[in-house]
Amino acid sequence: MKKTLIAAALLLMAPLASHAACAPTDFAVQDFKMKLVGAGAAARLSLTGQLVNHCAEAAAAQITIDAKDPSGKVIQSKKGWPAGTTNIGPGQSVDFDLGRLFRFDPEMQSYTVGVADVRTW
């Protein structure tokens, strides 16, 4: 009985996602664009692109976007899962807009984007 309770507890604490056989280099971000929507205090950032799976199996990828000032210093950095907890099939892509994660700052002059992590759900 005690072994059954311990096994059940371990299963409950096990993560729901696992690391995929795919690597971050198996994914690519294409057509990344920044656009400012609106003006003044109501201005909102739109950071769009496509996340493409070049891996042989379905997986999901987390991307990192860094917003930099004119000198290249990172002033904001955010991570997001463009497909959420849905795997992207081999050769398929998903469109994303992760601008909502950022608070607009007029000092933001350039952006870099990369794949940070890969998982299967």
mmCIF file of N, CA and C in Angstrom:
data_model
loop_
_atom_site.group_PDB
_atom_site.id
_atom_site.type_symbol
_atom_site.label_atom_id
_atom_site.label_comp_id
_atom_site.label_asym_id
_atom_site.label_seq_id
_atom_site.Cartn_x
_atom_site.Cartn_y
_atom_site.Cartn_z
ATOM 1 N N MET A 1 0.820 -1.187 0.000
ATOM 2 C CA MET A 1 0.000 0.000 0.000
ATOM 3 C C MET A 1 0.870 1.260 0.000
ATOM 4 N N LYS A 2 1.930 1.238 0.843
ATOM 5 C CA LYS A 2 2.808 2.401 0.934
ATOM 6 C C LYS A 2 3.515 2.657 -0.406
ATOM 7 N N LYS A 3 3.962 1.585 -1.079
ATOM 8 C CA LYS A 3 4.634 1.725 -2.376
ATOM 9 C C LYS A 3 3.679 2.301 -3.414
ATOM 10 N N THR A 4 2.416 1.915 -3.357
ATOM 11 C CA THR A 4 1.419 2.423 -4.289
ATOM 12 C C THR A 4 1.216 3.922 -4.091
ATOM 13 N N LEU A 5 1.160 4.380 -2.846
ATOM 14 C CA LEU A 5 0.999 5.802 -2.563
ATOM 15 C C LEU A 5 2.207 6.604 -3.039
ATOM 16 N N ILE A 6 3.396 6.063 -2.822
ATOM 17 C CA ILE A 6 4.613 6.759 -3.270
ATOM 18 C C ILE A 6 4.633 6.839 -4.796
ATOM 19 N N ALA A 7 4.301 5.750 -5.477
ATOM 20 C CA ALA A 7 4.270 5.747 -6.948
ATOM 21 C C ALA A 7 3.229 6.732 -7.459
ATOM 22 N N ALA A 8 2.067 6.774 -6.840
ATOM 23 C CA ALA A 8 1.016 7.708 -7.257
ATOM 24 C C ALA A 8 1.463 9.147 -7.054
ATOM 25 N N ALA A 9 2.115 9.430 -5.933
ATOM 26 C CA ALA A 9 2.606 10.783 -5.665
ATOM 27 C C ALA A 9 3.650 11.197 -6.693
ATOM 28 N N LEU A 10 4.547 10.294 -7.064
ATOM 29 C CA LEU A 10 5.570 10.610 -8.064
ATOM 30 C C LEU A 10 4.952 10.905 -9.423
ATOM 31 N N LEU A 11 3.933 10.153 -9.792
ATOM 32 C CA LEU A 11 3.264 10.393 -11.077
ATOM 33 C C LEU A 11 2.559 11.744 -11.096
ATOM 34 N N LEU A 12 1.989 12.144 -9.973
ATOM 35 C CA LEU A 12 1.319 13.441 -9.901
ATOM 36 C C LEU A 12 2.300 14.594 -10.027
ATOM 37 N N MET A 13 3.520 14.389 -9.547
ATOM 38 C CA MET A 13 4.517 15.449 -9.596
ATOM 39 C C MET A 13 5.317 15.448 -10.890
ATOM 40 N N ALA A 14 5.154 14.444 -11.725
ATOM 41 C CA ALA A 14 5.888 14.370 -12.998
ATOM 42 C C ALA A 14 5.428 15.497 -13.908
ATOM 43 N N PRO A 15 6.330 16.094 -14.656
ATOM 44 C CA PRO A 15 5.940 17.172 -15.572
ATOM 45 C C PRO A 15 5.041 16.648 -16.688
ATOM 46 N N LEU A 16 4.136 17.514 -17.143
ATOM 47 C CA LEU A 16 3.226 17.135 -18.214
ATOM 48 C C LEU A 16 3.904 17.180 -19.578
ATOM 49 N N ALA A 17 4.949 17.957 -19.693
ATOM 50 C CA ALA A 17 5.659 18.068 -20.962
ATOM 51 C C ALA A 17 7.020 17.397 -20.828
ATOM 52 N N SER A 18 7.562 17.000 -21.941
ATOM 53 C CA SER A 18 8.898 16.411 -21.919
ATOM 54 C C SER A 18 9.756 17.089 -22.976
ATOM 55 N N HIS A 19 11.055 16.967 -22.789
ATOM 56 C CA HIS A 19 11.955 17.547 -23.790
ATOM 57 C C HIS A 19 11.881 16.692 -25.050
ATOM 58 N N ALA A 20 11.830 17.339 -26.162
ATOM 59 C CA ALA A 20 11.710 16.656 -27.445
ATOM 60 C C ALA A 20 13.072 16.167 -27.922
ATOM 61 N N ALA A 21 13.045 15.254 -28.879
ATOM 62 C CA ALA A 21 14.271 14.813 -29.516
ATOM 63 C C ALA A 21 14.804 15.916 -30.426
ATOM 64 N N CYS A 22 13.984 16.887 -30.700
ATOM 65 C CA CYS A 22 14.384 18.024 -31.533
ATOM 66 C C CYS A 22 15.179 19.023 -30.692
ATOM 67 N N ALA A 23 15.984 19.814 -31.358
ATOM 68 C CA ALA A 23 16.792 20.849 -30.704
ATOM 69 C C ALA A 23 16.321 22.230 -31.155
ATOM 70 N N PRO A 24 16.688 23.276 -30.428
ATOM 71 C CA PRO A 24 16.324 24.627 -30.861
ATOM 72 C C PRO A 24 16.780 24.938 -32.285
ATOM 73 N N THR A 25 17.879 24.339 -32.724
ATOM 74 C CA THR A 25 18.372 24.585 -34.089
ATOM 75 C C THR A 25 17.475 23.945 -35.155
ATOM 76 N N ASP A 26 16.543 23.073 -34.742
ATOM 77 C CA ASP A 26 15.593 22.466 -35.680
ATOM 78 C C ASP A 26 14.408 23.369 -35.975
ATOM 79 N N PHE A 27 14.345 24.513 -35.307
ATOM 80 C CA PHE A 27 13.275 25.479 -35.524
ATOM 81 C C PHE A 27 13.860 26.767 -36.066
ATOM 82 N N ALA A 28 13.056 27.492 -36.825
ATOM 83 C CA ALA A 28 13.493 28.780 -37.366
ATOM 84 C C ALA A 28 12.371 29.791 -37.219
ATOM 85 N N VAL A 29 12.764 31.045 -37.002
ATOM 86 C CA VAL A 29 11.806 32.149 -36.985
ATOM 87 C C VAL A 29 11.985 32.893 -38.297
ATOM 88 N N GLN A 30 10.880 33.031 -39.026
ATOM 89 C CA GLN A 30 10.918 33.707 -40.327
ATOM 90 C C GLN A 30 10.021 34.933 -40.307
ATOM 91 N N ASP A 31 10.346 35.881 -41.170
ATOM 92 C CA ASP A 31 9.536 37.082 -41.383
ATOM 93 C C ASP A 31 9.222 37.832 -40.094
ATOM 94 N N PHE A 32 10.204 37.946 -39.197
ATOM 95 C CA PHE A 32 9.989 38.674 -37.947
ATOM 96 C C PHE A 32 9.894 40.162 -38.236
ATOM 97 N N LYS A 33 8.819 40.789 -37.730
ATOM 98 C CA LYS A 33 8.585 42.217 -37.976
ATOM 99 C C LYS A 33 8.095 42.900 -36.709
ATOM 100 N N MET A 34 8.514 44.140 -36.542
ATOM 101 C CA MET A 34 8.035 44.986 -35.456
ATOM 102 C C MET A 34 7.178 46.090 -36.050
ATOM 103 N N LYS A 35 6.050 46.347 -35.397
ATOM 104 C CA LYS A 35 5.180 47.442 -35.833
ATOM 105 C C LYS A 35 4.578 48.071 -34.592
ATOM 106 N N LEU A 36 4.490 49.386 -34.581
ATOM 107 C CA LEU A 36 3.847 50.107 -33.496
ATOM 108 C C LEU A 36 2.412 50.385 -33.913
ATOM 109 N N VAL A 37 1.467 49.948 -33.090
ATOM 110 C CA VAL A 37 0.041 50.116 -33.380
ATOM 111 C C VAL A 37 -0.500 51.180 -32.437
ATOM 112 N N GLY A 38 -1.084 52.234 -32.987
ATOM 113 C CA GLY A 38 -1.594 53.324 -32.163
ATOM 114 C C GLY A 38 -0.507 54.348 -31.889
ATOM 115 N N ALA A 39 -0.834 55.307 -31.002
ATOM 116 C CA ALA A 39 0.113 56.373 -30.685
ATOM 117 C C ALA A 39 -0.020 56.776 -29.225
ATOM 118 N N GLY A 40 0.995 57.458 -28.752
ATOM 119 C CA GLY A 40 0.978 57.976 -27.388
ATOM 120 C C GLY A 40 0.931 56.882 -26.342
ATOM 121 N N ALA A 41 0.214 57.165 -25.248
ATOM 122 C CA ALA A 41 0.128 56.215 -24.129
ATOM 123 C C ALA A 41 -0.608 54.938 -24.515
ATOM 124 N N ALA A 42 -1.433 55.000 -25.560
ATOM 125 C CA ALA A 42 -2.194 53.826 -25.997
ATOM 126 C C ALA A 42 -1.421 52.976 -27.009
ATOM 127 N N ALA A 43 -0.197 53.369 -27.331
ATOM 128 C CA ALA A 43 0.593 52.631 -28.318
ATOM 129 C C ALA A 43 0.870 51.212 -27.827
ATOM 130 N N ARG A 44 0.793 50.281 -28.763
ATOM 131 C CA ARG A 44 1.045 48.880 -28.444
ATOM 132 C C ARG A 44 1.985 48.326 -29.497
ATOM 133 N N LEU A 45 2.797 47.410 -29.054
ATOM 134 C CA LEU A 45 3.787 46.795 -29.915
ATOM 135 C C LEU A 45 3.219 45.546 -30.579
ATOM 136 N N SER A 46 3.532 45.360 -31.842
ATOM 137 C CA SER A 46 3.194 44.136 -32.553
ATOM 138 C C SER A 46 4.513 43.524 -33.018
ATOM 139 N N LEU A 47 4.823 42.324 -32.513
ATOM 140 C CA LEU A 47 6.048 41.617 -32.886
ATOM 141 C C LEU A 47 5.625 40.288 -33.493
ATOM 142 N N THR A 48 5.581 40.263 -34.821
ATOM 143 C CA THR A 48 5.024 39.119 -35.528
ATOM 144 C C THR A 48 6.091 38.330 -36.275
ATOM 145 N N GLY A 49 5.741 37.105 -36.578
ATOM 146 C CA GLY A 49 6.614 36.246 -37.357
ATOM 147 C C GLY A 49 6.005 34.872 -37.499
ATOM 148 N N GLN A 50 6.791 33.973 -38.038
ATOM 149 C CA GLN A 50 6.388 32.571 -38.189
ATOM 150 C C GLN A 50 7.449 31.700 -37.545
ATOM 151 N N LEU A 51 6.998 30.721 -36.759
ATOM 152 C CA LEU A 51 7.879 29.726 -36.180
ATOM 153 C C LEU A 51 7.734 28.466 -37.012
ATOM 154 N N VAL A 52 8.836 27.985 -37.592
ATOM 155 C CA VAL A 52 8.810 26.841 -38.498
ATOM 156 C C VAL A 52 9.540 25.657 -37.872
ATOM 157 N N ASN A 53 8.899 24.481 -37.917
ATOM 158 C CA ASN A 53 9.490 23.249 -37.400
ATOM 159 C C ASN A 53 10.206 22.513 -38.529
ATOM 160 N N HIS A 54 11.526 22.398 -38.429
ATOM 161 C CA HIS A 54 12.325 21.658 -39.406
ATOM 162 C C HIS A 54 12.754 20.298 -38.844
ATOM 163 N N CYS A 55 12.186 19.910 -37.710
ATOM 164 C CA CYS A 55 12.507 18.641 -37.073
ATOM 165 C C CYS A 55 11.688 17.523 -37.729
ATOM 166 N N ALA A 56 12.120 16.287 -37.568
ATOM 167 C CA ALA A 56 11.431 15.136 -38.164
ATOM 168 C C ALA A 56 10.207 14.702 -37.361
ATOM 169 N N GLU A 57 9.990 15.309 -36.193
ATOM 170 C CA GLU A 57 8.816 14.961 -35.390
ATOM 171 C C GLU A 57 8.094 16.224 -34.927
ATOM 172 N N ALA A 58 6.866 16.041 -34.496
ATOM 173 C CA ALA A 58 6.075 17.166 -34.001
ATOM 174 C C ALA A 58 6.625 17.616 -32.650
ATOM 175 N N ALA A 59 6.753 18.925 -32.462
ATOM 176 C CA ALA A 59 7.259 19.494 -31.211
ATOM 177 C C ALA A 59 6.836 20.952 -31.136
ATOM 178 N N ALA A 60 7.061 21.550 -29.992
ATOM 179 C CA ALA A 60 6.781 22.974 -29.792
ATOM 180 C C ALA A 60 8.075 23.667 -29.394
ATOM 181 N N ALA A 61 8.169 24.946 -29.688
ATOM 182 C CA ALA A 61 9.380 25.698 -29.355
ATOM 183 C C ALA A 61 9.019 26.989 -28.633
ATOM 184 N N GLN A 62 9.872 27.343 -27.698
ATOM 185 C CA GLN A 62 9.755 28.610 -26.973
ATOM 186 C C GLN A 62 10.736 29.581 -27.612
ATOM 187 N N ILE A 63 10.286 30.806 -27.858
ATOM 188 C CA ILE A 63 11.191 31.797 -28.433
ATOM 189 C C ILE A 63 11.468 32.902 -27.421
ATOM 190 N N THR A 64 12.611 33.536 -27.589
ATOM 191 C CA THR A 64 13.015 34.684 -26.782
ATOM 192 C C THR A 64 13.111 35.886 -27.698
ATOM 193 N N ILE A 65 12.538 37.001 -27.258
ATOM 194 C CA ILE A 65 12.667 38.261 -27.988
ATOM 195 C C ILE A 65 13.336 39.264 -27.055
ATOM 196 N N ASP A 66 14.417 39.874 -27.540
ATOM 197 C CA ASP A 66 15.117 40.914 -26.788
ATOM 198 C C ASP A 66 14.882 42.252 -27.472
ATOM 199 N N ALA A 67 14.443 43.234 -26.692
ATOM 200 C CA ALA A 67 14.284 44.605 -27.189
ATOM 201 C C ALA A 67 15.508 45.383 -26.711
ATOM 202 N N LYS A 68 16.154 46.089 -27.639
ATOM 203 C CA LYS A 68 17.417 46.767 -27.323
ATOM 204 C C LYS A 68 17.314 48.268 -27.549
ATOM 205 N N ASP A 69 18.102 49.013 -26.765
ATOM 206 C CA ASP A 69 18.177 50.462 -26.930
ATOM 207 C C ASP A 69 19.148 50.780 -28.069
ATOM 208 N N PRO A 70 19.328 52.064 -28.400
ATOM 209 C CA PRO A 70 20.210 52.409 -29.523
ATOM 210 C C PRO A 70 21.648 51.916 -29.383
ATOM 211 N N SER A 71 22.124 51.718 -28.147
ATOM 212 C CA SER A 71 23.498 51.241 -27.958
ATOM 213 C C SER A 71 23.604 49.720 -28.023
ATOM 214 N N GLY A 72 22.464 49.028 -28.141
ATOM 215 C CA GLY A 72 22.464 47.572 -28.214
ATOM 216 C C GLY A 72 22.231 46.885 -26.886
ATOM 217 N N LYS A 73 22.017 47.668 -25.832
ATOM 218 C CA LYS A 73 21.752 47.105 -24.505
ATOM 219 C C LYS A 73 20.321 46.563 -24.455
ATOM 220 N N VAL A 74 20.165 45.347 -23.939
ATOM 221 C CA VAL A 74 18.837 44.743 -23.804
ATOM 222 C C VAL A 74 18.087 45.467 -22.693
ATOM 223 N N ILE A 75 16.915 46.021 -23.022
ATOM 224 C CA ILE A 75 16.124 46.725 -22.010
ATOM 225 C C ILE A 75 14.878 45.934 -21.607
ATOM 226 N N GLN A 76 14.453 45.017 -22.455
ATOM 227 C CA GLN A 76 13.371 44.091 -22.111
ATOM 228 C C GLN A 76 13.627 42.781 -22.839
ATOM 229 N N SER A 77 13.330 41.682 -22.166
ATOM 230 C CA SER A 77 13.473 40.363 -22.760
ATOM 231 C C SER A 77 12.297 39.510 -22.307
ATOM 232 N N LYS A 78 11.648 38.858 -23.250
ATOM 233 C CA LYS A 78 10.483 38.033 -22.934
ATOM 234 C C LYS A 78 10.578 36.711 -23.684
ATOM 235 N N LYS A 79 9.973 35.680 -23.068
ATOM 236 C CA LYS A 79 9.887 34.368 -23.703
ATOM 237 C C LYS A 79 8.426 34.002 -23.886
ATOM 238 N N GLY A 80 8.144 33.281 -24.959
ATOM 239 C CA GLY A 80 6.779 32.839 -25.208
ATOM 240 C C GLY A 80 6.758 31.583 -26.061
ATOM 241 N N TRP A 81 5.654 30.857 -25.944
ATOM 242 C CA TRP A 81 5.426 29.636 -26.737
ATOM 243 C C TRP A 81 4.409 29.992 -27.827
ATOM 244 N N PRO A 82 4.844 30.287 -29.058
ATOM 245 C CA PRO A 82 3.922 30.702 -30.109
ATOM 246 C C PRO A 82 2.759 29.747 -30.361
ATOM 247 N N ALA A 83 2.974 28.449 -30.203
ATOM 248 C CA ALA A 83 1.898 27.483 -30.436
ATOM 249 C C ALA A 83 1.250 27.032 -29.125
ATOM 250 N N GLY A 84 1.611 27.681 -28.020
ATOM 251 C CA GLY A 84 1.076 27.270 -26.729
ATOM 252 C C GLY A 84 1.508 25.844 -26.418
ATOM 253 N N THR A 85 0.574 25.022 -25.976
ATOM 254 C CA THR A 85 0.884 23.625 -25.661
ATOM 255 C C THR A 85 0.484 22.692 -26.803
ATOM 256 N N THR A 86 0.548 23.212 -28.010
ATOM 257 C CA THR A 86 0.255 22.419 -29.202
ATOM 258 C C THR A 86 1.552 22.160 -29.952
ATOM 259 N N ASN A 87 1.792 20.919 -30.315
ATOM 260 C CA ASN A 87 2.968 20.602 -31.116
ATOM 261 C C ASN A 87 2.774 21.064 -32.550
ATOM 262 N N ILE A 88 3.860 21.472 -33.167
ATOM 263 C CA ILE A 88 3.864 21.880 -34.570
ATOM 264 C C ILE A 88 4.409 20.698 -35.366
ATOM 265 N N GLY A 89 3.689 20.268 -36.378
ATOM 266 C CA GLY A 89 4.101 19.121 -37.185
ATOM 267 C C GLY A 89 5.364 19.396 -37.976
ATOM 268 N N PRO A 90 6.064 18.344 -38.380
ATOM 269 C CA PRO A 90 7.275 18.509 -39.192
ATOM 270 C C PRO A 90 6.971 19.300 -40.473
ATOM 271 N N GLY A 91 7.790 20.304 -40.735
ATOM 272 C CA GLY A 91 7.613 21.118 -41.939
ATOM 273 C C GLY A 91 6.497 22.144 -41.834
ATOM 274 N N GLN A 92 5.782 22.185 -40.724
ATOM 275 C CA GLN A 92 4.686 23.145 -40.565
ATOM 276 C C GLN A 92 5.158 24.372 -39.790
ATOM 277 N N SER A 93 4.335 25.411 -39.820
ATOM 278 C CA SER A 93 4.675 26.649 -39.117
ATOM 279 C C SER A 93 3.453 27.182 -38.395
ATOM 280 N N VAL A 94 3.695 28.108 -37.489
ATOM 281 C CA VAL A 94 2.628 28.798 -36.778
ATOM 282 C C VAL A 94 2.966 30.293 -36.763
ATOM 283 N N ASP A 95 1.961 31.118 -37.035
ATOM 284 C CA ASP A 95 2.129 32.572 -36.966
ATOM 285 C C ASP A 95 2.041 33.006 -35.512
ATOM 286 N N PHE A 96 2.766 34.060 -35.160
ATOM 287 C CA PHE A 96 2.694 34.575 -33.798
ATOM 288 C C PHE A 96 2.773 36.090 -33.767
ATOM 289 N N ASP A 97 2.270 36.657 -32.683
ATOM 290 C CA ASP A 97 2.432 38.066 -32.341
ATOM 291 C C ASP A 97 2.637 38.121 -30.835
ATOM 292 N N LEU A 98 3.868 38.319 -30.404
ATOM 293 C CA LEU A 98 4.187 38.347 -28.982
ATOM 294 C C LEU A 98 4.416 39.768 -28.463
ATOM 295 N N GLY A 99 3.979 40.754 -29.211
ATOM 296 C CA GLY A 99 4.126 42.142 -28.784
ATOM 297 C C GLY A 99 3.399 42.445 -27.487
ATOM 298 N N ARG A 100 2.321 41.723 -27.214
ATOM 299 C CA ARG A 100 1.545 41.978 -25.994
ATOM 300 C C ARG A 100 2.343 41.696 -24.721
ATOM 301 N N LEU A 101 3.435 40.943 -24.837
ATOM 302 C CA LEU A 101 4.267 40.636 -23.675
ATOM 303 C C LEU A 101 5.125 41.825 -23.242
ATOM 304 N N PHE A 102 5.290 42.803 -24.135
ATOM 305 C CA PHE A 102 6.172 43.937 -23.879
ATOM 306 C C PHE A 102 5.384 45.189 -23.520
ATOM 307 N N ARG A 103 5.989 46.009 -22.677
ATOM 308 C CA ARG A 103 5.471 47.349 -22.428
ATOM 309 C C ARG A 103 6.281 48.276 -23.334
ATOM 310 N N PHE A 104 5.592 49.006 -24.189
ATOM 311 C CA PHE A 104 6.288 49.850 -25.155
ATOM 312 C C PHE A 104 7.151 50.888 -24.451
ATOM 313 N N ASP A 105 8.358 51.044 -24.958
ATOM 314 C CA ASP A 105 9.307 52.040 -24.484
ATOM 315 C C ASP A 105 9.934 52.669 -25.728
ATOM 316 N N PRO A 106 9.878 54.000 -25.846
ATOM 317 C CA PRO A 106 10.444 54.636 -27.050
ATOM 318 C C PRO A 106 11.937 54.394 -27.231
ATOM 319 N N GLU A 107 12.632 53.936 -26.194
ATOM 320 C CA GLU A 107 14.055 53.617 -26.301
ATOM 321 C C GLU A 107 14.304 52.331 -27.094
ATOM 322 N N MET A 108 13.282 51.494 -27.268
ATOM 323 C CA MET A 108 13.452 50.237 -28.013
ATOM 324 C C MET A 108 13.705 50.560 -29.480
ATOM 325 N N GLN A 109 14.893 50.205 -29.953
ATOM 326 C CA GLN A 109 15.262 50.524 -31.331
ATOM 327 C C GLN A 109 15.472 49.299 -32.207
ATOM 328 N N SER A 110 15.861 48.174 -31.596
ATOM 329 C CA SER A 110 16.083 46.965 -32.379
ATOM 330 C C SER A 110 15.647 45.756 -31.559
ATOM 331 N N TYR A 111 15.439 44.649 -32.265
ATOM 332 C CA TYR A 111 14.930 43.432 -31.639
ATOM 333 C C TYR A 111 15.683 42.231 -32.183
ATOM 334 N N THR A 112 15.967 41.284 -31.303
ATOM 335 C CA THR A 112 16.521 40.006 -31.747
ATOM 336 C C THR A 112 15.589 38.914 -31.256
ATOM 337 N N VAL A 113 15.495 37.869 -32.048
ATOM 338 C CA VAL A 113 14.609 36.749 -31.709
ATOM 339 C C VAL A 113 15.366 35.450 -31.936
ATOM 340 N N GLY A 114 15.146 34.489 -31.048
ATOM 341 C CA GLY A 114 15.792 33.186 -31.172
ATOM 342 C C GLY A 114 14.967 32.117 -30.487
ATOM 343 N N VAL A 115 15.294 30.875 -30.761
ATOM 344 C CA VAL A 115 14.590 29.745 -30.154
ATOM 345 C C VAL A 115 15.334 29.373 -28.868
ATOM 346 N N ALA A 116 14.593 29.346 -27.755
ATOM 347 C CA ALA A 116 15.195 29.106 -26.445
ATOM 348 C C ALA A 116 15.081 27.665 -25.972
ATOM 349 N N ASP A 117 13.952 27.012 -26.268
ATOM 350 C CA ASP A 117 13.705 25.678 -25.726
ATOM 351 C C ASP A 117 12.763 24.937 -26.667
ATOM 352 N N VAL A 118 12.805 23.605 -26.608
ATOM 353 C CA VAL A 118 11.925 22.747 -27.410
ATOM 354 C C VAL A 118 11.335 21.674 -26.514
ATOM 355 N N ARG A 119 10.043 21.415 -26.664
ATOM 356 C CA ARG A 119 9.346 20.391 -25.880
ATOM 357 C C ARG A 119 8.303 19.705 -26.757
ATOM 358 N N THR A 120 7.891 18.537 -26.308
ATOM 359 C CA THR A 120 6.730 17.898 -26.901
ATOM 360 C C THR A 120 5.645 17.883 -25.846
ATOM 361 N N TRP A 121 4.429 18.127 -26.249
ATOM 362 C CA TRP A 121 3.294 18.182 -25.311
ATOM 363 C C TRP A 121 2.415 16.980 -25.505
#
